[in-house]
mmCIF file of C-alpha atoms and ligand atoms in Angstrom:
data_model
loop_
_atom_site.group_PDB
_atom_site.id
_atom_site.type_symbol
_atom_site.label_atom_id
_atom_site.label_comp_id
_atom_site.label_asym_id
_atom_site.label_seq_id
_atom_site.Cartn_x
_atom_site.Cartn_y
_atom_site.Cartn_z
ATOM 1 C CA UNK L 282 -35.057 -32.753 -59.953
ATOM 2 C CA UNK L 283 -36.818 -32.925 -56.508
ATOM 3 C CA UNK L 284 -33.485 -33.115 -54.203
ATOM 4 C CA UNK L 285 -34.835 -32.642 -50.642
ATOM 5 C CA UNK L 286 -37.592 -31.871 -47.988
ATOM 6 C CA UNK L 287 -37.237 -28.538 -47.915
ATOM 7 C CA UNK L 288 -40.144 -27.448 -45.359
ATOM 8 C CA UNK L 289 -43.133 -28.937 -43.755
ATOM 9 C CA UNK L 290 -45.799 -26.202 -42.984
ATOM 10 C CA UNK L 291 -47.552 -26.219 -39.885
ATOM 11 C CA UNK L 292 -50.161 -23.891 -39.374
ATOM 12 C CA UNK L 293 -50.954 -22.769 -35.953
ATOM 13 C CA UNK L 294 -53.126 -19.903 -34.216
ATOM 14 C CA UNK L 295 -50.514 -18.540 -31.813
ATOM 15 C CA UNK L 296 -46.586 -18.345 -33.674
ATOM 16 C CA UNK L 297 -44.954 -17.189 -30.333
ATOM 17 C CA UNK L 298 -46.379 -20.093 -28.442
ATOM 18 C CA UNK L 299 -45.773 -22.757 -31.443
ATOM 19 C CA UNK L 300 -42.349 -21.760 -31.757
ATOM 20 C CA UNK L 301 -41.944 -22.110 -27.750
ATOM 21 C CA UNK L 302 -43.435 -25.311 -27.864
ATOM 22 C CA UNK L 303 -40.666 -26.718 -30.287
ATOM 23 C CA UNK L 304 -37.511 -25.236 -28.515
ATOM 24 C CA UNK L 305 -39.197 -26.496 -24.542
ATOM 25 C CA UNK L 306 -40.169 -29.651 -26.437
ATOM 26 C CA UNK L 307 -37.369 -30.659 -28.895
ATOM 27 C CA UNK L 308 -34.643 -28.242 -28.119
ATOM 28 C CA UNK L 309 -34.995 -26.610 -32.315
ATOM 29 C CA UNK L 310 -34.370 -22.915 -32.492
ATOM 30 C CA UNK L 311 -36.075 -20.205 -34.701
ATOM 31 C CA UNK L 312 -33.038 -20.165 -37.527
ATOM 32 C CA UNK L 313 -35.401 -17.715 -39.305
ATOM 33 C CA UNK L 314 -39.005 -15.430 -39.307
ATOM 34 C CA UNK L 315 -40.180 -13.380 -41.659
ATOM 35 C CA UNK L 316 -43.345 -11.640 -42.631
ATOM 36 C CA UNK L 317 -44.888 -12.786 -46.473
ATOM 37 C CA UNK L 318 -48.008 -10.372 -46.598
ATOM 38 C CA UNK L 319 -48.463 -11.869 -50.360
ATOM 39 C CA UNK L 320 -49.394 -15.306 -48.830
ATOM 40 C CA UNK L 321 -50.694 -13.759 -45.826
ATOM 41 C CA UNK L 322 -48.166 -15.479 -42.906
ATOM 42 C CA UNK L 323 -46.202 -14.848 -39.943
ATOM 43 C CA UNK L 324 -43.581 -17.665 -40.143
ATOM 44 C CA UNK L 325 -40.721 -19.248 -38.491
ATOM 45 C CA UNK L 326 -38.350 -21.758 -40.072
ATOM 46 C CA UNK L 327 -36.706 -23.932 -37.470
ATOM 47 C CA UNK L 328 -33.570 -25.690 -39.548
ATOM 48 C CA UNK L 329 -33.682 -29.735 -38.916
ATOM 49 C CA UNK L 330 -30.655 -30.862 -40.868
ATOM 50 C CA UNK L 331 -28.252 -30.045 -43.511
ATOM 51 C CA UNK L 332 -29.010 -31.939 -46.678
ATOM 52 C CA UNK L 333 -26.602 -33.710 -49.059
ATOM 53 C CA UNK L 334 -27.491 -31.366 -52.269
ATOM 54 C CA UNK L 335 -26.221 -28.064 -49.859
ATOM 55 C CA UNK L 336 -29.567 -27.372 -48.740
ATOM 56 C CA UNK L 337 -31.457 -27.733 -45.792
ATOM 57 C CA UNK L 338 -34.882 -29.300 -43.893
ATOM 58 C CA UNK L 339 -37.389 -27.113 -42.175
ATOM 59 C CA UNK L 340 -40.099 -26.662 -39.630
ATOM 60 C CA UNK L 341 -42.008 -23.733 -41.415
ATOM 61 C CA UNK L 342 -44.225 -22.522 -38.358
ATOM 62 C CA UNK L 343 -46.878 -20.200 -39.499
ATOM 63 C CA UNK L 344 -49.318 -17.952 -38.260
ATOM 64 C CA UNK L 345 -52.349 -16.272 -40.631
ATOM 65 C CA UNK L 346 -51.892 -12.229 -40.828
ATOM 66 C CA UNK L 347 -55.618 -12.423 -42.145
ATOM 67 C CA UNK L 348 -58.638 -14.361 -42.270
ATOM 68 C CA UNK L 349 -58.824 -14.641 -45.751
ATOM 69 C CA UNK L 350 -55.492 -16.237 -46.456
ATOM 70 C CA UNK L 351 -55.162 -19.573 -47.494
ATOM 71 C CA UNK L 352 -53.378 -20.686 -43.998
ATOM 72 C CA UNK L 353 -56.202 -18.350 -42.271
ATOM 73 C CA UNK L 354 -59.148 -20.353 -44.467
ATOM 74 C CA UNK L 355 -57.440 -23.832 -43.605
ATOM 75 C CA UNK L 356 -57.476 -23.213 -39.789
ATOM 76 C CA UNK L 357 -60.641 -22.104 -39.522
ATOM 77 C CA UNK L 358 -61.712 -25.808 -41.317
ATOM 78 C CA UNK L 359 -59.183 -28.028 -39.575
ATOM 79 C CA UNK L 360 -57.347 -26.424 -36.782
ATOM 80 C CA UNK L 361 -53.703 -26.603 -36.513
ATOM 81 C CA UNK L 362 -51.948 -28.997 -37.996
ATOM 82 C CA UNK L 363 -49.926 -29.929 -41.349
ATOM 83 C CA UNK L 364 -50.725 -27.410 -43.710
ATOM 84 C CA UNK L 365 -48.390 -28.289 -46.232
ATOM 85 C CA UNK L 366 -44.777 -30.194 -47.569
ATOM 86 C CA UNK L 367 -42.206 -28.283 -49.529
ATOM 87 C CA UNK L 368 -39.804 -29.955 -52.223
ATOM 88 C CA UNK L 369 -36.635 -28.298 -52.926
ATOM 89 C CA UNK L 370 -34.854 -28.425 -56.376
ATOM 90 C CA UNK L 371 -32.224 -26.167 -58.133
ATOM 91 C CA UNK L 372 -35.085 -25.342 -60.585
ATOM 92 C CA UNK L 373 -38.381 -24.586 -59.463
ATOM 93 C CA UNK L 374 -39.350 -22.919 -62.832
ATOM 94 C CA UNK L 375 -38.243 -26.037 -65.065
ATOM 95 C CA UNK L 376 -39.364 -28.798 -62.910
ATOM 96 C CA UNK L 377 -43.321 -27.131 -61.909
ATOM 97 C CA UNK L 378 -43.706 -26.968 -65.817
ATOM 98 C CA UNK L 379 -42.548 -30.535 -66.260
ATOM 99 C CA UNK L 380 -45.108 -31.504 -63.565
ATOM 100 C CA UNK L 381 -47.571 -29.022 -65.353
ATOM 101 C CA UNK L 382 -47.363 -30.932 -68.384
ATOM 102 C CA UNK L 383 -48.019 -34.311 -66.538
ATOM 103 C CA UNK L 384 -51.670 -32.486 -65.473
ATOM 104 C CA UNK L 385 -51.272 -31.568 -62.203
ATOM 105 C CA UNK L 386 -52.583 -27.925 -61.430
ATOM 106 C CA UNK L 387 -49.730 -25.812 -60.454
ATOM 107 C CA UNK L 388 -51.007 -22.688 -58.780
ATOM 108 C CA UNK L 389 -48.734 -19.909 -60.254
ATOM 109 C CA UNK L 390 -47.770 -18.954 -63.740
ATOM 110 C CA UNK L 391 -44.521 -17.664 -62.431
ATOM 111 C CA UNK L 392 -42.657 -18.894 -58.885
ATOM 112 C CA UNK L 393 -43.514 -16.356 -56.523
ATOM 113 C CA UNK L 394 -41.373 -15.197 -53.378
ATOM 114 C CA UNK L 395 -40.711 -17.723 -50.264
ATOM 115 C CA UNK L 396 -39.088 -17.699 -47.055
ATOM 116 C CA UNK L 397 -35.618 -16.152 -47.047
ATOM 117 C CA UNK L 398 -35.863 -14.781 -50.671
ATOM 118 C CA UNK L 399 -36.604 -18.124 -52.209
ATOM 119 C CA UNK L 400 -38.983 -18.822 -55.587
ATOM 120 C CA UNK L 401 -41.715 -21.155 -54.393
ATOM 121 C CA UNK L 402 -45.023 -22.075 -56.613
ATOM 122 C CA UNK L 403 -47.681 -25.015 -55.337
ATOM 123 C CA UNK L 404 -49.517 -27.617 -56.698
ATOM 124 C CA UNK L 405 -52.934 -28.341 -55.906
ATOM 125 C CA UNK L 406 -53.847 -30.872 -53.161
ATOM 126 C CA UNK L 407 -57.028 -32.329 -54.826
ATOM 127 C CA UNK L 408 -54.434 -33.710 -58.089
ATOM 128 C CA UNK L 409 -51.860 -35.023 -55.421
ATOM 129 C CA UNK L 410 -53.436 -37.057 -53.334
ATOM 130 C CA UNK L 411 -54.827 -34.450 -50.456
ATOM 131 C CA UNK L 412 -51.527 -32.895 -50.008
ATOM 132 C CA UNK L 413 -50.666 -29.325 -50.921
ATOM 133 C CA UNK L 414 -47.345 -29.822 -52.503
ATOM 134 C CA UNK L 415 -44.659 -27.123 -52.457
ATOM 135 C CA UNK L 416 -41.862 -26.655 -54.629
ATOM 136 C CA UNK L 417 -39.052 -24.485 -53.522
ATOM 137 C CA UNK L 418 -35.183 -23.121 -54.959
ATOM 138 C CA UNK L 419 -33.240 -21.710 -52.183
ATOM 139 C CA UNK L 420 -31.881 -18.335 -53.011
ATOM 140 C CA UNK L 421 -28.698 -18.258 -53.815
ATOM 141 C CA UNK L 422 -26.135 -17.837 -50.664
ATOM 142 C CA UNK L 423 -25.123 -14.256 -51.769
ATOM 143 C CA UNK L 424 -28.292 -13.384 -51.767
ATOM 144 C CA UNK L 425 -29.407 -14.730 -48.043
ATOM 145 C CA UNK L 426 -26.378 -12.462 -46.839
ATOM 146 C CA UNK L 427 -28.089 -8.766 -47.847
HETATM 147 C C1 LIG E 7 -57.324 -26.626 -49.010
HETATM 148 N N1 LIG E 7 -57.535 -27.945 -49.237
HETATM 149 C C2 LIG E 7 -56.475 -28.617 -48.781
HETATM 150 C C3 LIG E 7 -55.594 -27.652 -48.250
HETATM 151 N N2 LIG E 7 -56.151 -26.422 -48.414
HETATM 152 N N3 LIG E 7 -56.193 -29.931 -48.781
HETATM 153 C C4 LIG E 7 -55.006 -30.306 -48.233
HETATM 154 N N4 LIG E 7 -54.132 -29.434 -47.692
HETATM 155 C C5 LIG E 7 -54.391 -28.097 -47.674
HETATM 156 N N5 LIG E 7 -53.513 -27.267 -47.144
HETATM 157 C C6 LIG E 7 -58.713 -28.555 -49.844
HETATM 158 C C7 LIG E 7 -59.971 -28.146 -49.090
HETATM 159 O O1 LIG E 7 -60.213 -29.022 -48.014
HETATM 160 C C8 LIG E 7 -61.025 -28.253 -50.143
HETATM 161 O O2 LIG E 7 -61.445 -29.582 -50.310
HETATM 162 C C9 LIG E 7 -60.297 -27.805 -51.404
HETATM 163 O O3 LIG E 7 -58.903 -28.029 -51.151
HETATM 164 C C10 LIG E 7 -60.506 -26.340 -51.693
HETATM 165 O O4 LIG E 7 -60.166 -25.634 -50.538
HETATM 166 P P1 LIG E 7 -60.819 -24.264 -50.043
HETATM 167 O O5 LIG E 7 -60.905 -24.312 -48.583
HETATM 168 O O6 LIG E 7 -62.064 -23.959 -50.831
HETATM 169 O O7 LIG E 7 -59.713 -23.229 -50.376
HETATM 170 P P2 LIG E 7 -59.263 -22.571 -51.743
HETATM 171 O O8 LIG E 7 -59.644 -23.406 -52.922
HETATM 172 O O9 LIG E 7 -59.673 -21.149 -51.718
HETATM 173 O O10 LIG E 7 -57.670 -22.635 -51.532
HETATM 174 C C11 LIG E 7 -56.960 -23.839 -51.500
HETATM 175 C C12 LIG E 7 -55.586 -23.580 -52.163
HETATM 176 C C13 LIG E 7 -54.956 -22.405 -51.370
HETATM 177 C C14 LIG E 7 -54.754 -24.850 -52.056
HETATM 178 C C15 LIG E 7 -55.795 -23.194 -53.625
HETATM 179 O O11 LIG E 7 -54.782 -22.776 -50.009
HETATM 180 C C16 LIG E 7 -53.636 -21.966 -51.920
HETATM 181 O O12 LIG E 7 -53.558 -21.166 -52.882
HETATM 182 N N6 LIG E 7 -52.506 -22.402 -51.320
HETATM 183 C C17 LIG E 7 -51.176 -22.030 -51.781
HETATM 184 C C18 LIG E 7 -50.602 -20.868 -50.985
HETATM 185 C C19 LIG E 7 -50.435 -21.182 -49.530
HETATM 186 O O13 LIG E 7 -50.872 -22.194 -49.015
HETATM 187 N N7 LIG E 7 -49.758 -20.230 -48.819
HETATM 188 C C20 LIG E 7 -49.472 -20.368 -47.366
HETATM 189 C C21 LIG E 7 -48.120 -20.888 -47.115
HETATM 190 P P3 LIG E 7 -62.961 -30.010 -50.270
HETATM 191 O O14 LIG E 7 -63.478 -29.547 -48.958
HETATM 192 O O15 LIG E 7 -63.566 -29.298 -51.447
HETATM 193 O O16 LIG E 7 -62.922 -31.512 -50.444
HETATM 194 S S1 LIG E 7 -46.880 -19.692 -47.575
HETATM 195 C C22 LIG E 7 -45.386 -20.562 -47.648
HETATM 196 O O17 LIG E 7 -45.440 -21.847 -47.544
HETATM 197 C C23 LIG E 7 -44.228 -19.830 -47.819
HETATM 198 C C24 LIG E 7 -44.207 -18.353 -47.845
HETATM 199 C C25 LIG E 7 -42.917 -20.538 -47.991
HETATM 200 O O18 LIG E 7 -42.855 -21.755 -47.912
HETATM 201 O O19 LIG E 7 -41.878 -19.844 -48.213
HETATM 202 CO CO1 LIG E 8 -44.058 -23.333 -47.302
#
């Protein structure tokens, strides 16, 4: 079950500056960055709100590592802008086969690795509507403490 916003994903040319933009602008702070060379991003996740399910809402600011990455092939299209949402549920694995089996593309066989050790997979925008759909599980809080 799809409990949350988990992340919007906003690509942008410049991290540093993006990121500066949102704390001068709306007073949010960097609660996270990471590099994720597998999907080719710098990102920052600036933490919105505490959700009811024990998660949380994101700004996922990110930055291409490489031109040939899918946020590096989107900016070069559009510009900056929103790249993506993100869904979170306490099952990514069970609930992207359900949708799988209701014919909409899902991009992985297998949940790969997200921000802050999560297990994220993606569904394809042209079967929902123009938007590239995320679907996230946190990791578990143990594992965000090592
Ligand atoms: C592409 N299209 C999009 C889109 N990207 N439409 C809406 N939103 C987007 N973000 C459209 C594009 O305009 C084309 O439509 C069509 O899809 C094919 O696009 P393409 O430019 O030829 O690119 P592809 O097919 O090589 O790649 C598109 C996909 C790729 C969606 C397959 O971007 C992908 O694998 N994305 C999933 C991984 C990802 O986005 N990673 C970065 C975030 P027309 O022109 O044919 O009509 S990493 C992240 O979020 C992390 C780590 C996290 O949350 O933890
Ligand atoms: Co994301």
């Amino acid at each position: 079950m799809l409990t949350r916003i988990d992340h919007i994903g906003i690509a942008c040319f410049d991290l540093d500056k993006t990121v500066e933009f949102y704390r001068a602008t709306y007073g949010f702070e960097v609660f996270h960055s990471e590099v994720n060379e597998e999907q080719g991003v710098r990102e920052a996740m600036l933490k919105i709100n505490e959700t009811s399910d024990g998660g949380a809402s994101y700004l996922q600011l990110l930055e291409p590592t490489r031109e040939d990455s899918a946020v590096g092939k989107w900016l070069a299209k559009n510009g900056e802008g929103v790249h993506h949402i993100a869904f979170g549920t306490a099952d990514v694995d069970g609930d992207s086969e359900a949708i799988r089996g209701k014919g909409v593309r899902v991009l992985y066989d297998e949940p790969r690795t997200g921000s802050m050790g999560s297990r994220i997979t993606f569904l394809h925008p042209k079967d929902c509507h123009g938007v590239l759909t995320e679907l996230v599980t946190a990791a578990p809080p143990a594992a965000e403490e090592h």
